[in-house]
Amino acid sequence: MNKRIRLTDDEATALGLKLNISTEGNPKYIITEDQQKRITEIRSKGVLTSCNSLEVDPTTVKHLWKKNQEASAFVKNPLYVDKLEKDFDTFQAELIDDLKKYSPKFPKIKRKKTTEGHLLVVDIADLHINKYATQELTGADYNSQIAVERAIEGTKGLLQKSVGFNIDKVLFVIGNDVLNTDNLTKSTTKNTPQDTDLSWFEAFKIAKECYVKCIELCLSVADVDIIHCPSNHDFLSGCFLAQTLEAYFRNCNNITFDISPAYRKYYQYFNNLIELEHGDKGKVANLPLVIAQSQPKMWAETKFRYGYLHHVHHTDKVQHQSSKDYIGINITYLRSPSSADIWHSDSSYLNMVAVEGFIHSKENGRVSHLTHYF
């Protein structure tokens, strides 16, 4: 198929083209697909020459716009694309090898049944692996290493604080901005720029290893049900991470997964209904009716109902309280272990840094609210 494209005179000469469309501005030519491939090669050499003259690594230049009196050429750099593809191929191969190497066949753990058991909810809200903040600009340091350390310490802290409640089930909540970015441009799903300390694939690998460690800690106490909440910073990569974790633990009969991309998730533990969502959509006041309409059977079978929301951690955005009773349900916003970045700090959106959990009785609803501060 022929394609119309603007070329410089040098590019046209290299292709042996003659001007066949006259214009008042830059010259236009009609070229074939084979000629298009050739012009890509020619332009990549131009990018390389220009980058060398500027002493810039050509693999880091996404595109180049060259202008002169004769023509204007916007060039996509094949060298940059090749580098990204190689990085992704390496990441994909390492991930697959890791899953093959360590996706153990867990022996089924036989646990004693009890009528006095409790559910422990472990909810690491908005961990933001790959967020970068410094003491000098925000009042506190934060990076991927700190994020992972806090997730693991927080999980251990909640498990320790739950001792004495006879935990027979753990609900481990994943997602909720576990990753700070969602693309190659170091920005969120909707392209809000972020300060980062790692590449996207390094952050993904670290997040996977962090969650694996936390899940294994929970598994040492009780069987684990895992629910994924899609979120605004990492909607795509968060869903992929959830799928990776499911594959990682596919041979474990003591773990279940609910990791669909559905925004709201619902969970029933005997007389308890628990609704989980990120918290950046809809009006909170409408949530009780939304839940009752969406889950009429679960609503009717339970007496104690709770909504656990994330995304907002500073009290001025939740009517000066993090937990509020509505008719038929309590809505609670969770604290985050993530320190403020520059934007949040400058906007005075500051939160008490912590990981939170909850203990639910089979018959009497939520009986304890656990907090592990940093």
XYZ file of C-alpha atoms in Angstrom:
374
model
C 0.000 0.000 0.000
C 1.378 3.412 -0.963
C 1.794 5.948 1.812
C 2.188 9.714 1.661
C 4.998 11.067 3.825
C 7.155 14.170 4.116
C 10.838 13.610 3.312
C 13.938 15.744 3.274
C 15.776 16.146 -0.024
C 18.626 13.971 1.286
C 16.196 11.195 2.194
C 14.507 11.401 -1.200
C 17.868 11.222 -2.955
C 18.858 8.192 -0.896
C 15.686 6.440 -2.019
C 16.018 7.549 -5.624
C 12.652 9.328 -5.513
C 11.490 12.107 -7.742
C 9.157 14.819 -6.492
C 5.663 13.868 -7.670
C 3.507 16.138 -5.563
C 4.306 19.809 -5.566
C 3.401 21.865 -2.538
C 4.044 25.396 -1.394
C 5.579 24.117 1.852
C 7.717 21.062 2.515
C 7.964 18.546 -0.376
C 5.793 15.416 -0.172
C 6.432 12.025 -1.715
C 4.459 8.813 -2.045
C 6.443 5.763 -0.935
C 5.851 2.034 -0.594
C 6.066 -0.025 2.603
C 9.545 -1.274 1.641
C 10.665 2.297 1.132
C 9.153 3.191 4.495
C 11.403 0.591 6.159
C 14.391 2.042 4.342
C 13.582 5.588 5.428
C 13.354 4.350 9.033
C 16.908 3.036 8.720
C 18.101 6.307 7.226
C 16.476 8.348 9.969
C 17.857 6.128 12.729
C 21.332 6.887 11.445
C 20.463 10.581 11.574
C 19.362 10.208 15.175
C 22.588 8.398 16.015
C 24.719 11.117 14.372
C 22.823 13.903 16.148
C 23.033 12.163 19.504
C 26.748 11.570 19.105
C 27.302 15.239 18.308
C 25.411 16.147 21.485
C 27.194 13.437 23.514
C 23.850 11.806 24.381
C 23.209 8.053 24.649
C 21.012 7.326 21.579
C 19.215 4.474 23.352
C 17.743 7.005 25.799
C 16.312 9.308 23.098
C 12.743 8.411 22.263
C 12.447 10.704 19.234
C 14.157 13.575 17.466
C 12.712 16.546 15.621
C 15.063 17.983 13.010
C 14.172 21.252 11.330
C 15.795 23.274 8.603
C 14.699 25.565 5.774
C 13.953 22.699 3.409
C 12.034 20.268 5.624
C 10.858 19.273 9.077
C 11.351 15.639 10.127
C 9.939 14.072 13.305
C 11.841 10.831 13.789
C 10.927 7.948 16.099
C 14.151 6.357 17.241
C 14.329 2.603 16.452
C 17.335 2.297 18.781
C 15.168 3.424 21.713
C 12.370 1.017 20.773
C 14.860 -1.839 20.444
C 16.197 -1.104 23.932
C 12.704 -1.123 25.438
C 11.858 -4.380 23.706
C 15.104 -5.957 24.942
C 14.448 -4.728 28.484
C 10.935 -6.172 28.405
C 12.120 -9.456 26.868
C 14.746 -9.797 29.604
C 12.211 -8.985 32.306
C 9.681 -11.449 30.874
C 12.248 -14.242 30.611
C 13.479 -13.681 34.169
C 9.913 -13.636 35.501
C 8.977 -16.881 33.730
C 12.187 -18.559 34.905
C 11.484 -17.430 38.455
C 7.942 -18.808 38.362
C 9.190 -22.118 37.003
C 11.963 -22.273 39.570
C 9.877 -21.370 42.592
C 6.267 -22.283 42.275
C 6.476 -25.028 44.865
C 3.962 -27.751 45.443
C 2.875 -26.724 48.896
C 1.715 -29.643 51.025
C -1.845 -28.985 52.103
C -1.845 -27.680 55.647
C -4.392 -29.418 57.837
C -5.780 -27.006 60.386
C -7.967 -27.708 63.369
C -11.526 -26.517 62.937
C -12.852 -24.262 65.634
C -16.163 -22.600 66.357
C -14.422 -19.719 68.126
C -12.213 -18.637 65.246
C -11.704 -15.135 63.889
C -10.897 -13.486 60.562
C -7.817 -11.276 60.368
C -7.892 -8.642 57.600
C -4.382 -7.552 56.564
C -4.631 -4.520 54.286
C -1.453 -2.779 53.123
C -3.018 0.371 51.694
C -1.231 2.380 48.992
C 2.301 1.071 49.419
C 3.518 2.962 46.304
C 6.618 0.944 45.474
C 8.739 3.161 43.173
C 7.746 6.409 44.887
C 10.667 8.651 45.720
C 10.756 11.334 48.435
C 13.545 12.967 50.430
C 13.760 14.335 53.939
C 14.964 17.683 52.630
C 11.899 18.315 50.450
C 9.092 16.420 52.170
C 10.182 15.845 55.768
C 10.679 12.096 55.326
C 12.640 9.755 53.075
C 10.760 7.194 50.999
C 11.799 4.792 48.254
C 11.184 1.240 47.069
C 13.402 -0.358 49.715
C 11.625 1.499 52.524
C 8.250 0.527 51.041
C 9.116 -3.181 51.030
C 10.565 -3.049 54.549
C 7.409 -1.394 55.869
C 5.104 -3.882 54.125
C 6.902 -6.863 55.640
C 7.320 -5.243 59.066
C 3.670 -4.157 59.043
C 2.450 -7.651 58.163
C 4.555 -9.157 60.948
C 3.279 -6.487 63.343
C -0.389 -7.191 62.593
C 0.118 -10.942 62.913
C 1.814 -10.444 66.258
C -0.923 -8.122 67.504
C -3.582 -10.674 66.531
C -2.150 -13.371 68.791
C -4.797 -14.481 71.296
C -7.754 -14.150 68.904
C -7.511 -17.678 67.472
C -7.254 -16.670 63.809
C -8.700 -19.296 61.466
C -8.667 -17.212 58.261
C -6.620 -14.322 56.882
C -8.024 -11.949 54.275
C -4.987 -10.401 52.561
C -5.805 -7.371 50.410
C -3.506 -6.601 47.471
C -3.494 -3.814 44.886
C -4.426 -0.309 46.017
C -1.497 1.494 44.395
C 1.085 -1.098 45.339
C 3.033 0.319 42.377
C 3.477 4.050 41.945
C 3.475 4.139 38.127
C 1.832 2.256 35.290
C 3.788 2.988 32.099
C 7.148 3.811 30.519
C 6.832 7.553 31.125
C 7.049 7.309 34.933
C 3.443 8.326 35.407
C 0.170 6.860 36.653
C -2.467 5.075 34.587
C -3.865 8.455 33.525
C -0.400 9.946 32.969
C 0.123 11.963 36.143
C 3.933 12.351 36.466
C 5.593 10.784 39.521
C 8.973 10.934 41.246
C 10.487 7.428 41.042
C 13.652 5.592 42.036
C 13.457 2.483 39.820
C 12.556 1.367 36.316
C 9.059 -0.037 35.846
C 10.163 -3.673 35.596
C 12.484 -3.457 38.605
C 9.583 -2.100 40.647
C 7.306 -4.904 39.401
C 9.797 -7.604 40.434
C 10.314 -6.047 43.856
C 6.546 -5.769 44.409
C 6.094 -9.434 43.498
C 8.817 -10.548 45.905
C 7.386 -8.318 48.648
C 3.859 -9.711 48.312
C 5.145 -13.289 48.195
C 6.923 -12.741 51.503
C 3.862 -11.146 53.122
C 1.520 -13.893 51.896
C 3.853 -16.606 53.192
C 3.904 -14.872 56.590
C 0.093 -14.924 56.679
C 0.001 -18.546 55.527
C 2.029 -19.530 58.576
C -0.916 -18.435 60.747
C -4.024 -19.535 58.812
C -5.434 -20.199 55.360
C -5.354 -17.054 53.210
C -7.977 -15.523 50.923
C -6.474 -12.896 48.611
C -8.512 -10.059 47.099
C -7.184 -7.544 44.599
C -8.424 -3.926 44.485
C -7.615 -2.177 41.160
C -6.392 1.381 41.669
C -5.650 4.668 39.939
C -1.840 4.657 40.005
C -1.310 1.143 38.625
C -4.543 -0.199 37.193
C -2.815 -2.276 34.494
C 0.418 -3.335 36.219
C -1.474 -4.002 39.468
C -3.772 -6.449 37.668
C -0.774 -8.127 36.032
C 0.923 -8.400 39.412
C -2.169 -10.072 40.876
C -2.190 -12.603 38.020
C 1.514 -13.285 38.603
C 0.908 -13.969 42.293
C -1.935 -16.354 41.472
C 0.402 -18.276 39.152
C 3.111 -18.215 41.804
C 0.869 -19.876 44.401
C -1.113 -22.029 41.979
C -0.010 -25.244 43.725
C -1.074 -24.097 47.192
C -4.459 -25.444 48.322
C -4.538 -23.177 51.365
C -4.780 -19.943 49.351
C -7.654 -18.597 47.246
C -7.630 -15.636 44.852
C -10.295 -13.114 43.819
C -8.314 -10.954 41.402
C -10.716 -9.911 38.659
C -10.410 -6.306 37.409
C -13.824 -5.531 38.964
C -13.547 -2.299 40.938
C -15.565 -3.407 43.989
C -14.986 -6.722 45.699
C -17.237 -8.455 48.250
C -16.325 -10.986 50.897
C -18.433 -12.826 53.482
C -17.119 -14.254 56.711
C -20.090 -15.824 58.523
C -22.101 -12.874 59.914
C -19.770 -10.287 58.324
C -20.027 -8.615 54.914
C -16.843 -6.854 53.805
C -16.738 -4.570 50.765
C -13.337 -3.551 49.391
C -12.475 -0.852 46.857
C -9.729 1.655 46.212
C -11.923 4.622 47.134
C -11.313 7.042 44.265
C -14.695 6.573 42.548
C -18.304 7.260 43.470
C -19.828 8.993 46.470
C -19.276 7.362 49.829
C -22.821 8.242 50.967
C -24.220 6.103 48.129
C -22.082 3.082 48.956
C -24.529 1.333 51.356
C -27.252 1.242 48.684
C -24.727 0.227 46.010
C -23.646 -2.741 48.127
C -27.208 -3.754 49.012
C -28.224 -3.532 45.350
C -25.158 -5.427 44.113
C -25.148 -8.130 46.803
C -28.727 -8.537 48.102
C -28.186 -12.131 49.263
C -24.963 -11.338 51.118
C -26.564 -8.221 52.605
C -29.542 -10.228 53.851
C -27.390 -13.005 55.343
C -25.195 -10.688 57.410
C -25.726 -8.392 60.364
C -22.351 -6.655 60.446
C -21.210 -4.877 57.282
C -18.015 -2.966 56.563
C -16.491 -1.071 53.682
C -12.694 -0.793 53.625
C -11.510 2.048 51.391
C -8.085 3.383 50.497
C -6.714 6.201 48.295
C -7.417 8.959 50.851
C -5.422 8.894 54.092
C -5.503 12.457 55.400
C -8.465 13.214 57.637
C -9.570 16.492 56.050
C -10.728 14.568 52.972
C -12.901 12.162 54.949
C -14.906 14.619 56.999
C -12.301 14.735 59.787
C -12.626 11.056 60.612
C -11.335 7.853 59.082
C -14.330 5.719 60.075
C -18.016 6.553 59.868
C -21.244 4.671 60.469
C -23.931 4.799 57.798
C -27.292 3.043 57.957
C -26.461 -0.663 57.929
C -22.707 -0.339 57.390
C -19.462 1.148 58.664
C -17.075 2.743 56.150
C -13.407 2.923 57.118
C -10.539 4.613 55.257
C -7.189 2.967 55.897
C -3.868 4.573 56.696
C -0.940 4.083 54.329
C 2.666 3.077 55.088
C 3.791 5.446 52.324
C 5.352 8.783 53.233
C 4.223 11.897 51.367
C 5.862 12.830 48.086
C 6.522 16.454 47.099
C 3.013 17.121 45.773
C 1.243 15.714 48.840
C 3.664 17.418 51.189
C 3.290 20.810 49.494
C -0.502 20.383 49.506
C -0.475 19.588 53.260
C -1.904 16.123 52.598
C -0.052 14.403 55.416
C -1.046 11.139 57.077
C 0.060 9.058 60.054
C 2.182 6.399 58.371
C 0.949 2.920 59.302
C -0.382 -0.451 58.201
C -3.813 -1.404 59.548
C -5.727 -4.616 60.070
C -9.023 -5.778 61.539
C -10.265 -8.797 63.451
C -13.774 -10.061 62.845
C -15.706 -12.474 65.032
C -17.877 -15.031 63.274
C -21.010 -13.886 65.079
C -20.233 -10.460 66.552
C -18.639 -8.505 63.741
C -15.458 -6.486 63.999
C -13.987 -6.831 67.473
C -10.574 -5.210 67.015
C -8.868 -2.541 64.909
C -5.098 -3.100 64.723
C -2.534 -0.450 63.750
C 1.196 -0.855 63.214
C 2.863 2.577 63.090
C 6.239 3.449 61.568
